[in-house]
Coordinates of N, CA and C in Angstrom, one line a residue:
X1 N 109.9 62.4 119.1 CA 109.3 61.6 118.1 C 108.1 60.9 118.7
X2 N 107.0 61.0 118.0 CA 105.8 60.4 118.5 C 105.8 58.9 118.3
X3 N 105.2 58.2 119.2 CA 105.1 56.7 119.1 C 104.2 56.3 117.9
X4 N 104.7 55.5 117.0 CA 103.9 55.1 115.9 C 103.7 53.6 116.0
X5 N 102.5 53.1 115.7 CA 102.2 51.7 115.8 C 101.4 51.3 114.6
X6 N 101.4 50.0 114.3 CA 100.6 49.4 113.2 C 99.2 49.4 113.7
X7 N 98.3 49.8 112.9 CA 96.8 49.6 113.2 C 96.5 48.1 112.9
X8 N 95.4 47.7 113.4 CA 94.9 46.3 113.1 C 94.8 46.1 111.6
X9 N 94.3 47.1 110.9 CA 94.2 47.0 109.5 C 95.6 46.8 108.8
X10 N 96.6 47.4 109.3 CA 97.9 47.2 108.7 C 98.4 45.8 109.1
X11 N 98.1 45.3 110.2 CA 98.5 43.9 110.5 C 97.7 42.9 109.6
X12 N 96.5 43.3 109.3 CA 95.7 42.5 108.3 C 96.4 42.5 107.0
X13 N 96.9 43.6 106.6 CA 97.7 43.6 105.3 C 98.8 42.6 105.3
X14 N 99.5 42.6 106.4 CA 100.6 41.7 106.6 C 100.1 40.2 106.5
X15 N 99.1 39.9 107.2 CA 98.5 38.5 107.1 C 98.1 38.2 105.7
X16 N 97.4 39.1 105.1 CA 96.9 38.9 103.7 C 98.1 38.6 102.8
X17 N 99.2 39.3 103.0 CA 100.4 39.1 102.1 C 101.0 37.7 102.4
X18 N 100.7 37.1 103.5 CA 101.2 35.8 103.8 C 100.3 34.7 103.3
X19 N 99.1 35.0 103.0 CA 98.1 34.0 102.6 C 98.5 33.2 101.3
X20 N 99.1 33.9 100.3 CA 99.5 33.1 99.1 C 100.6 32.1 99.5
X21 N 101.5 32.5 100.4 CA 102.6 31.6 100.9 C 102.0 30.4 101.6
X22 N 100.9 30.6 102.4 CA 100.3 29.5 103.1 C 99.6 28.6 102.1
X23 N 99.0 29.1 101.0 CA 98.4 28.3 100.0 C 99.5 27.4 99.3
X24 N 100.6 28.0 99.0 CA 101.7 27.2 98.4 C 102.1 26.1 99.3
X25 N 102.2 26.4 100.6 CA 102.6 25.4 101.6 C 101.6 24.3 101.6
X26 N 100.3 24.6 101.5 CA 99.3 23.6 101.5 C 99.4 22.7 100.3
X27 N 99.7 23.3 99.1 CA 99.8 22.6 97.9 C 101.0 21.6 97.9
X28 N 102.0 22.0 98.6 CA 103.3 21.2 98.6 C 103.4 20.3 99.8
X29 N 102.4 20.4 100.7 CA 102.4 19.6 102.0 C 102.7 18.1 101.8
X30 N 103.6 17.6 102.5 CA 103.9 16.2 102.5 C 104.7 15.7 101.3
X31 N 105.1 16.6 100.4 CA 105.8 16.2 99.2 C 107.3 16.5 99.3
X32 N 107.7 17.2 100.3 CA 109.1 17.5 100.5 C 109.8 16.2 101.0
X33 N 111.0 15.9 100.5 CA 111.7 14.7 100.9 C 111.2 13.4 100.2
X34 N 110.1 13.5 99.5 CA 109.6 12.3 98.7 C 110.3 12.3 97.4
X35 N 110.8 11.2 96.9 CA 111.5 11.2 95.6 C 110.7 11.8 94.5
X36 N 111.4 12.5 93.6 CA 110.7 13.0 92.4 C 110.0 12.0 91.6
X37 N 110.7 10.8 91.4 CA 110.1 9.7 90.6 C 108.8 9.2 91.2
X38 N 108.5 9.5 92.5 CA 107.3 9.1 93.1 C 106.3 10.3 93.3
X39 N 106.6 11.4 92.5 CA 105.8 12.6 92.6 C 106.1 13.6 93.6
X40 N 107.3 13.4 94.2 CA 107.7 14.4 95.3 C 108.0 15.8 94.7
X41 N 108.0 16.8 95.5 CA 108.1 18.1 95.1 C 109.5 18.3 94.4
X42 N 109.4 19.1 93.3 CA 110.6 19.4 92.5 C 110.9 20.8 92.7
X43 N 111.9 21.1 93.5 CA 112.3 22.5 93.8 C 113.0 23.1 92.6
X44 N 113.6 22.3 91.7 CA 114.3 22.8 90.5 C 113.2 23.3 89.5
X45 N 112.0 22.8 89.5 CA 111.0 23.2 88.6 C 109.6 23.3 89.3
X46 N 109.5 24.2 90.3 CA 108.3 24.2 91.1 C 107.0 24.5 90.4
X47 N 107.1 25.4 89.4 CA 105.9 25.7 88.7 C 105.4 24.6 87.8
X48 N 106.3 23.9 87.2 CA 106.0 22.7 86.4 C 105.4 21.6 87.3
X49 N 106.0 21.4 88.4 CA 105.5 20.4 89.4 C 104.1 20.8 89.8
X50 N 103.9 22.1 90.2 CA 102.5 22.5 90.6 C 101.5 22.4 89.5
X51 N 101.9 22.7 88.3 CA 100.9 22.6 87.2 C 100.5 21.1 86.9
X52 N 101.3 20.2 87.3 CA 100.9 18.7 87.2 C 100.0 18.2 88.3
X53 N 99.8 19.0 89.3 CA 99.1 18.5 90.5 C 97.6 18.4 90.2
X54 N 96.9 17.6 90.9 CA 95.5 17.3 90.7 C 94.7 17.5 92.0
X55 N 93.4 17.6 91.9 CA 92.5 17.6 93.1 C 92.9 18.8 94.0
X56 N 93.0 18.5 95.4 CA 93.1 19.6 96.3 C 94.5 20.3 96.2
X57 N 95.5 19.6 95.7 CA 96.8 20.3 95.5 C 96.6 21.4 94.4
X58 N 96.0 21.0 93.4 CA 95.8 22.0 92.3 C 94.9 23.1 92.7
X59 N 93.9 22.8 93.5 CA 93.0 23.9 94.0 C 93.8 24.8 95.0
X60 N 94.7 24.2 95.8 CA 95.5 25.1 96.7 C 96.4 26.0 95.9
X61 N 96.9 25.5 94.8 CA 97.7 26.3 93.9 C 96.9 27.4 93.3
X62 N 95.7 27.1 92.9 CA 94.7 28.1 92.3 C 94.4 29.1 93.4
X63 N 94.2 28.7 94.6 CA 93.9 29.6 95.7 C 95.1 30.6 95.9
X64 N 96.3 30.0 95.7 CA 97.5 30.9 95.8 C 97.4 32.0 94.8
X65 N 97.1 31.7 93.6 CA 97.1 32.7 92.5 C 96.0 33.7 92.8
X66 N 94.8 33.2 93.2 CA 93.7 34.1 93.5 C 94.1 35.0 94.7
X67 N 94.8 34.5 95.7 CA 95.2 35.3 96.8 C 96.2 36.4 96.4
X68 N 97.1 36.1 95.5 CA 97.9 37.2 94.9 C 97.1 38.2 94.2
X69 N 96.1 37.8 93.4 CA 95.2 38.7 92.7 C 94.4 39.6 93.6
X70 N 94.0 39.1 94.7 CA 93.1 39.9 95.6 C 94.0 40.9 96.4
X71 N 95.2 40.7 96.5 CA 96.1 41.5 97.4 C 96.2 43.0 97.0
X72 N 96.5 43.3 95.8 CA 96.6 44.7 95.5 C 95.5 45.6 95.8
X73 N 94.2 45.2 95.5 CA 93.1 46.0 95.9 C 92.9 46.2 97.4
X74 N 93.2 45.1 98.1 CA 93.1 45.2 99.6 C 94.1 46.1 100.1
X75 N 95.3 46.0 99.6 CA 96.4 46.9 100.1 C 96.0 48.4 99.8
X76 N 95.6 48.6 98.6 CA 95.2 50.0 98.2 C 94.1 50.5 99.0
X77 N 93.1 49.6 99.2 CA 91.9 50.1 100.0 C 92.2 50.5 101.4
X78 N 93.1 49.7 102.1 CA 93.4 50.0 103.4 C 94.3 51.3 103.5
X79 N 95.2 51.4 102.6 CA 96.1 52.6 102.6 C 95.3 53.8 102.2
X80 N 94.4 53.7 101.3 CA 93.5 54.9 100.9 C 92.6 55.3 102.1
X81 N 92.0 54.3 102.7 CA 91.2 54.5 103.9 C 91.9 55.3 105.0
X82 N 93.2 54.9 105.2 CA 94.0 55.6 106.2 C 94.3 57.0 105.7
X83 N 94.6 57.1 104.5 CA 95.0 58.5 103.9 C 93.8 59.4 104.0
X84 N 92.6 58.9 103.8 CA 91.4 59.7 103.8 C 90.9 60.0 105.2
X85 N 91.5 59.4 106.2 CA 91.1 59.7 107.6 C 89.9 58.9 108.0
X86 N 89.6 57.8 107.4 CA 88.4 57.0 107.8 C 88.5 56.6 109.3
X87 N 87.3 56.4 109.9 CA 87.2 56.0 111.2 C 88.1 54.7 111.4
X88 N 89.1 54.7 112.3 CA 90.0 53.6 112.4 C 89.3 52.3 112.8
X89 N 88.4 52.4 113.8 CA 87.8 51.2 114.2 C 87.0 50.5 113.1
X90 N 86.4 51.2 112.3 CA 85.6 50.6 111.1 C 86.6 50.0 110.1
X91 N 87.7 50.7 109.8 CA 88.7 50.1 108.9 C 89.2 48.8 109.5
X92 N 89.5 48.9 110.8 CA 90.1 47.7 111.4 C 89.1 46.5 111.3
X93 N 87.9 46.7 111.6 CA 86.9 45.7 111.6 C 86.7 45.1 110.2
X94 N 86.6 46.0 109.2 CA 86.4 45.5 107.8 C 87.7 44.8 107.3
X95 N 88.9 45.3 107.7 CA 90.1 44.6 107.3 C 90.2 43.2 107.9
X96 N 89.8 43.1 109.2 CA 89.8 41.8 109.8 C 88.8 40.9 109.2
X97 N 87.6 41.4 108.9 CA 86.6 40.6 108.2 C 87.1 40.1 106.9
X98 N 87.8 41.0 106.1 CA 88.3 40.6 104.8 C 89.3 39.4 105.0
X99 N 90.2 39.5 105.9 CA 91.1 38.4 106.1 C 90.4 37.1 106.5
X100 N 89.5 37.2 107.4 CA 88.7 36.0 107.8 C 88.0 35.4 106.6
X101 N 87.4 36.2 105.8 CA 86.7 35.8 104.6 C 87.7 35.1 103.6
X102 N 88.9 35.7 103.5 CA 89.9 35.1 102.6 C 90.4 33.8 103.1
X103 N 90.5 33.6 104.4 CA 90.9 32.3 104.9 C 89.8 31.3 104.7
X104 N 88.5 31.7 104.9 CA 87.4 30.8 104.6 C 87.4 30.4 103.1
X105 N 87.7 31.4 102.3 CA 87.7 31.2 100.8 C 88.8 30.1 100.5
X106 N 89.9 30.3 101.0 CA 91.0 29.3 100.8 C 90.6 27.9 101.3
X107 N 90.0 27.8 102.4 CA 89.5 26.5 103.0 C 88.5 25.9 102.0
X108 N 87.6 26.7 101.5 CA 86.5 26.2 100.7 C 87.1 25.8 99.3
X109 N 88.1 26.6 98.8 CA 88.7 26.2 97.6 C 89.4 24.9 97.6
X110 N 90.2 24.7 98.7 CA 91.0 23.5 98.8 C 90.0 22.3 99.0
X111 N 88.9 22.5 99.7 CA 87.9 21.5 100.0 C 87.1 21.1 98.8
X112 N 87.1 22.0 97.8 CA 86.3 21.7 96.6 C 84.8 22.1 96.7
X113 N 84.6 23.2 97.3 CA 83.2 23.7 97.5 C 83.0 25.0 96.7
X114 N 82.8 24.8 95.3 CA 82.9 26.0 94.4 C 81.8 27.0 94.7
X115 N 80.6 26.6 94.9 CA 79.5 27.6 95.1 C 79.7 28.4 96.4
X116 N 80.0 27.7 97.5 CA 80.2 28.5 98.7 C 81.4 29.3 98.6
X117 N 82.5 28.8 97.9 CA 83.7 29.6 97.7 C 83.4 30.9 97.0
X118 N 82.6 30.8 95.9 CA 82.3 32.0 95.1 C 81.5 33.0 95.9
X119 N 80.6 32.5 96.8 CA 79.8 33.4 97.6 C 80.7 34.2 98.6
X120 N 81.7 33.4 99.2 CA 82.6 34.1 100.1 C 83.5 35.0 99.3
X121 N 83.9 34.7 98.1 CA 84.7 35.6 97.3 C 84.0 36.9 97.1
X122 N 82.7 36.8 96.7 CA 81.9 38.0 96.5 C 81.8 38.9 97.8
X123 N 81.6 38.2 98.9 CA 81.5 38.9 100.2 C 82.8 39.6 100.5
X124 N 84.0 38.9 100.3 CA 85.3 39.6 100.5 C 85.5 40.8 99.6
X125 N 85.1 40.7 98.4 CA 85.2 41.8 97.4 C 84.3 43.0 97.9
X126 N 83.1 42.7 98.4 CA 82.2 43.7 98.9 C 82.8 44.4 100.1
X127 N 83.4 43.6 101.0 CA 84.1 44.2 102.2 C 85.3 45.1 101.7
X128 N 86.0 44.6 100.7 CA 87.2 45.4 100.2 C 86.7 46.7 99.6
X129 N 85.7 46.7 98.9 CA 85.1 47.9 98.3 C 84.6 48.8 99.4
X130 N 84.0 48.2 100.4 CA 83.6 49.0 101.6 C 84.8 49.7 102.3
X131 N 85.9 49.0 102.4 CA 87.1 49.6 103.0 C 87.6 50.8 102.1
X132 N 87.6 50.6 100.8 CA 88.1 51.6 99.9 C 87.3 52.9 100.0
X133 N 86.0 52.8 100.2 CA 85.1 54.0 100.2 C 84.7 54.5 101.5
X134 N 85.2 53.8 102.6 CA 84.8 54.2 104.0 C 85.2 55.6 104.4
X135 N 86.3 56.0 103.8 CA 86.8 57.4 104.1 C 86.3 58.4 103.2
X136 N 85.5 58.0 102.1 CA 85.1 59.0 101.1 C 84.0 59.9 101.8
X137 N 84.1 61.2 101.5 CA 83.2 62.2 102.1 C 82.6 63.0 101.0

């Protein structure tokens, strides 16, 4: 049996899949253990609790939703690039760049920098499209 390993691009898929969870953790940070009557996290109704949040917590929750939305295209792009036999080094670099851009996007979203955030979103989308078509001949 040949030795099989994850490519860097596959590891990037794993990291990208964890980004929404990281956003949720950011939105809930510091609210565990705090009484509900004082605005503490309500694990019985987490979506209702998140919907009531304001400012950076609300933006972290929105970043979570957007991270889930970006995930299917990224997964498909990496898998298709692998299936088409795209140059592995290029796929790896672009996948890594996508994850870095998504992390920057989340940081800018939480910080309330909408214009910069949108520019990073466009760049990440362009990288994702690049991954999708890198193996096309």
